[in-house]
DNA sequence: CGGAATCCGCGTAGATACTG
DNA sequence: CAGTATCTACGCGGATTCCG
């Protein structure tokens, strides 16, 4: 992790070109990552996504998909049928993001117990 | 990315053991990742961190450091000097997280221009 | 079916003042 | 120096209603 310092220096600059404050902050919201992984296996329709992602509201699914489309991660296709059919799929950029994000999620999965234990230990030590 | 499906299935379960909803939600806030990378080069003191991380308030630095300490990413050491000196450093777990998160940040850095272009394109196409 | 529009509560986070 | 305490506001996100 020696070469972590070079672009990490930009982390602390408040300017608009910091990749963390721009990109990571964007996908660090409540639903982006979940939607991202919901689409890795292929395209899906709006209501199908809504069913699979437990707890998401219509409003937030729409809004987050729009943001991801704006960033170029998701492509939206409308089929002129009756009733209308709308499919969402990852772009090449979106698949790249998913692949990178997967490292982090995978790590989180592997160390979930360890983190839980740390939380319990902390709470135990700091309770009245 | 064929093996992405196995733990990704847990992504859509709303329960408390979903590693994404727990860990990523925790470090996906406004400051955690920035603090994480602020500490990869070694321990640092409270006010030194505050100076390096542009824009963070005293309140949020304290609070986020507490949360990271609770999760076991950060170790806090108080030196009984006058005035008091407090050092923060990454634990082994914290360094592991930083290493995994680095994949994502590095990707974001590499594709920043591409994402910016997508945003401009989208805004251009959707303005009145 | 796939939204858009509106309303609104609650939590996050900023600013400020004070302290061991 | 490294916090804590309090107050406040803004925006995220949920619920609901309506529409092409």
XYZ file of C-alpha atoms (C1' of nucleotides) in Angstrom:
296
model
C 0.000 0.000 0.000
C 2.907 2.316 -0.659
C 1.367 3.925 -3.721
C -1.772 4.820 -1.820
C -0.354 8.242 -1.085
C -0.312 9.724 -4.557
C -3.995 10.149 -5.370
C -4.885 10.006 -1.667
C -3.370 13.423 -1.328
C -6.203 14.751 -3.421
C -8.615 13.335 -0.863
C -8.059 16.285 1.414
C -8.412 18.993 -1.165
C -11.869 20.397 -0.924
C -12.035 21.127 -4.638
C -14.455 19.630 -7.108
C -12.018 17.180 -8.632
C -11.591 14.987 -5.546
C -12.741 11.524 -6.634
C -13.921 10.596 -3.163
C -16.062 13.642 -2.605
C -17.516 13.275 -6.083
C -17.807 9.630 -6.979
C -17.703 7.710 -3.714
C -20.016 10.186 -2.023
C -22.467 9.736 -4.864
C -22.648 5.956 -4.659
C -22.320 6.021 -0.875
C -25.972 6.827 -0.434
C -28.554 4.439 0.897
C -29.487 2.575 -2.290
C -26.931 2.992 -5.110
C -24.757 -0.001 -4.274
C -27.762 -2.245 -3.796
C -29.175 -1.250 -7.167
C -25.769 -1.744 -8.722
C -25.590 -5.340 -7.551
C -29.223 -5.896 -8.394
C -28.301 -5.308 -12.024
C -25.057 -7.269 -12.348
C -26.858 -10.386 -13.518
C -28.545 -8.564 -16.375
C -31.241 -6.031 -17.253
C -34.376 -5.766 -15.189
C -37.641 -3.872 -15.118
C -38.669 -1.172 -12.681
C -41.150 -3.099 -10.587
C -39.032 -6.231 -10.642
C -36.172 -4.219 -9.157
C -38.510 -2.719 -6.615
C -39.591 -6.201 -5.513
C -36.069 -7.566 -5.234
C -34.630 -4.641 -3.315
C -36.478 -4.988 -0.054
C -37.529 -1.792 1.606
C -36.917 0.655 -1.213
C -39.685 3.086 -2.047
C -40.829 3.911 -5.541
C -39.592 7.425 -5.128
C -36.062 6.466 -4.097
C -35.735 3.779 -6.760
C -36.671 6.271 -9.455
C -34.448 8.968 -8.070
C -31.403 6.759 -7.531
C -31.762 5.186 -10.974
C -31.845 8.682 -12.463
C -28.669 9.654 -10.642
C -26.949 6.480 -11.780
C -28.089 7.082 -15.320
C -26.712 10.602 -15.119
C -23.333 9.293 -13.987
C -23.303 6.831 -16.857
C -23.599 3.658 -14.783
C -27.073 2.691 -15.951
C -28.836 2.704 -19.298
C -32.597 3.186 -19.401
C -34.641 1.741 -22.251
C -38.339 2.387 -22.790
C -40.338 -0.084 -24.844
C -43.412 1.467 -26.453
C -45.809 -1.245 -25.427
C -49.099 -1.007 -23.593
C -48.631 -0.937 -20.731
C -45.196 0.594 -21.059
C -42.110 -1.485 -20.233
C -38.900 0.079 -18.965
C -35.673 -1.816 -18.614
C -32.553 -0.822 -16.739
C -29.147 -2.296 -17.363
C -25.566 -1.591 -16.372
C -23.298 0.121 -18.854
C -19.675 -0.868 -19.286
C -18.838 1.890 -16.806
C -21.409 0.530 -14.378
C -19.962 -2.960 -14.606
C -16.531 -1.535 -13.888
C -17.864 0.214 -10.824
C -19.580 -2.968 -9.661
C -16.349 -4.885 -10.021
C -14.421 -2.367 -7.913
C -17.176 -2.028 -5.353
C -17.271 -5.792 -5.094
C -13.844 -5.795 -3.461
C -15.206 -3.665 -0.659
C -18.456 -5.574 -0.231
C -16.642 -8.865 -0.259
C -14.282 -7.629 2.416
C -17.235 -6.404 4.470
C -18.835 -9.812 4.162
C -15.679 -11.614 5.254
C -15.151 -9.397 8.289
C -18.721 -8.948 9.384
C -18.338 -11.038 12.523
C -15.138 -9.290 13.488
C -16.798 -5.884 13.180
C -19.840 -7.027 15.131
C -17.571 -8.266 17.893
C -15.761 -4.926 17.982
C -19.078 -3.105 18.312
C -20.217 -5.302 21.160
C -16.880 -4.877 22.904
C -17.026 -1.098 22.537
C -20.607 -0.869 23.775
C -19.798 -3.121 26.692
C -16.830 -0.974 27.705
C -18.685 2.326 27.365
C -22.023 1.608 28.939
C -23.013 3.032 32.291
C -17.578 -11.726 -11.847
C -19.405 -15.025 -11.834
C -19.110 -15.538 -8.109
C -20.655 -12.182 -7.417
C -24.035 -13.798 -7.034
C -23.485 -15.815 -3.892
C -23.151 -13.142 -1.200
C -24.934 -10.628 -3.431
C -28.088 -12.533 -2.797
C -27.921 -11.375 0.782
C -27.870 -7.817 -0.495
C -31.603 -7.817 -0.992
C -32.564 -9.270 2.331
C -33.603 -6.500 4.609
C -32.341 -8.202 7.733
C -29.606 -6.960 9.991
C -26.968 -9.385 8.839
C -26.651 -7.973 5.342
C -23.011 -6.887 5.128
C -23.747 -4.126 2.662
C -26.457 -2.468 4.679
C -24.304 -2.651 7.786
C -20.753 -1.951 6.815
C -21.046 0.002 3.603
C -23.796 2.131 5.107
C -21.513 2.853 8.018
C -18.460 3.908 6.014
C -20.561 5.372 3.218
C -21.202 8.527 5.163
C -19.680 11.862 4.402
C -16.385 11.569 6.255
C -15.420 7.981 7.114
C -13.511 7.185 3.937
C -11.663 10.473 4.069
C -10.585 9.856 7.648
C -9.602 6.315 6.737
C -7.197 7.527 4.067
C -6.012 10.339 6.272
C -4.650 7.688 8.630
C -3.072 5.211 6.202
C 0.322 6.887 6.445
C 0.446 6.528 10.211
C -1.038 7.834 13.475
C -2.104 11.430 13.755
C -3.508 13.808 16.338
C -6.983 15.257 16.484
C -6.283 18.789 15.379
C -3.776 17.657 12.765
C -6.483 15.498 11.214
C -8.904 18.378 11.399
C -6.481 20.582 9.495
C -5.775 18.016 6.799
C -9.370 17.075 6.137
C -10.645 20.288 4.649
C -14.149 21.268 5.596
C -14.772 18.851 8.436
C -16.170 20.276 11.643
C -14.893 19.428 15.090
C -18.177 17.765 15.898
C -18.199 15.484 12.868
C -14.546 14.528 13.250
C -15.137 13.485 16.841
C -18.324 11.636 16.029
C -16.984 9.797 12.993
C -13.799 8.816 14.817
C -15.940 7.402 17.630
C -17.971 5.352 15.180
C -14.833 4.048 13.504
C -13.365 3.198 16.875
C -16.541 1.332 17.740
C -16.309 -0.697 14.536
C -12.715 -1.543 15.327
C -11.117 0.393 12.474
C -9.413 2.994 14.632
C -7.513 2.902 17.892
C -7.561 5.921 20.162
C -4.680 6.614 22.521
C -4.647 9.346 25.144
C -1.296 10.629 26.418
C -1.485 12.124 29.879
C 0.480 15.238 29.065
C -0.400 18.866 29.614
C -2.045 19.808 27.382
C -3.464 16.412 26.603
C -2.421 14.640 23.428
C -4.665 12.177 21.636
C -3.523 10.010 18.773
C -5.602 8.063 16.334
C -4.298 5.175 14.284
C -5.690 2.446 12.073
C -5.995 -1.039 13.473
C -5.206 -4.119 11.421
C -8.897 -4.248 10.577
C -8.851 -0.600 9.535
C -5.873 -1.170 7.260
C -7.728 -4.069 5.664
C -10.702 -1.851 5.049
C -8.499 0.859 3.592
C -6.922 -1.630 1.240
C -10.304 -2.818 -0.011
C -11.738 0.668 -0.245
C -8.695 1.707 -2.196
C -9.834 -0.392 -5.134
C -12.970 1.684 -5.348
C -11.318 5.047 -4.847
C -8.645 4.213 -7.347
C -11.297 3.249 -9.882
C -13.174 6.484 -9.193
C -10.001 8.421 -9.752
C -9.278 6.665 -13.043
C -12.791 7.174 -14.393
C -13.472 10.625 -13.065
C -13.329 12.310 -16.448
C -15.589 9.690 -17.979
C -18.187 10.195 -15.247
C -17.977 13.961 -15.529
C -18.552 13.678 -19.260
C -21.590 11.458 -18.689
C -23.022 13.997 -16.286
C -22.555 16.847 -18.716
C -24.107 14.804 -21.497
C -27.113 13.915 -19.366
C -27.656 17.470 -18.197
C -27.334 18.723 -21.742
C -29.926 16.252 -23.005
C -32.383 16.918 -20.188
C -32.311 20.675 -19.822
C -35.194 22.797 -20.973
C -46.639 -0.259 -15.640
C -43.706 3.306 -14.460
C -43.511 7.015 -13.079
C -44.266 12.540 -11.309
C -45.775 15.683 -7.690
C -46.590 16.951 -3.127
C -46.314 16.887 1.777
C -43.817 16.229 5.808
C -41.018 14.091 9.738
C -36.749 12.917 11.321
C -31.951 12.598 11.445
C -27.529 14.426 9.917
C -24.515 17.791 10.176
C -23.122 22.810 10.722
C -22.295 26.753 13.923
C -21.409 28.365 18.302
C -20.243 28.363 23.126
C -18.178 26.237 26.939
C -14.744 22.863 29.598
C -11.039 19.502 31.822
C -5.472 20.393 22.990
C -9.356 17.806 22.490
C -13.160 17.519 23.252
C -18.772 18.121 25.095
C -23.306 20.477 24.865
C -26.938 22.782 22.716
C -29.497 24.725 19.128
C -30.920 24.842 14.548
C -31.700 24.021 9.543
C -31.537 21.635 5.620
C -32.201 17.702 2.963
C -32.891 12.717 2.697
C -36.214 9.699 2.295
C -41.028 7.670 3.413
C -46.066 7.880 2.477
C -49.581 9.209 -0.355
C -51.952 10.758 -4.437
C -52.443 11.318 -9.260
C -51.239 10.543 -14.293
C -49.951 8.898 -19.501
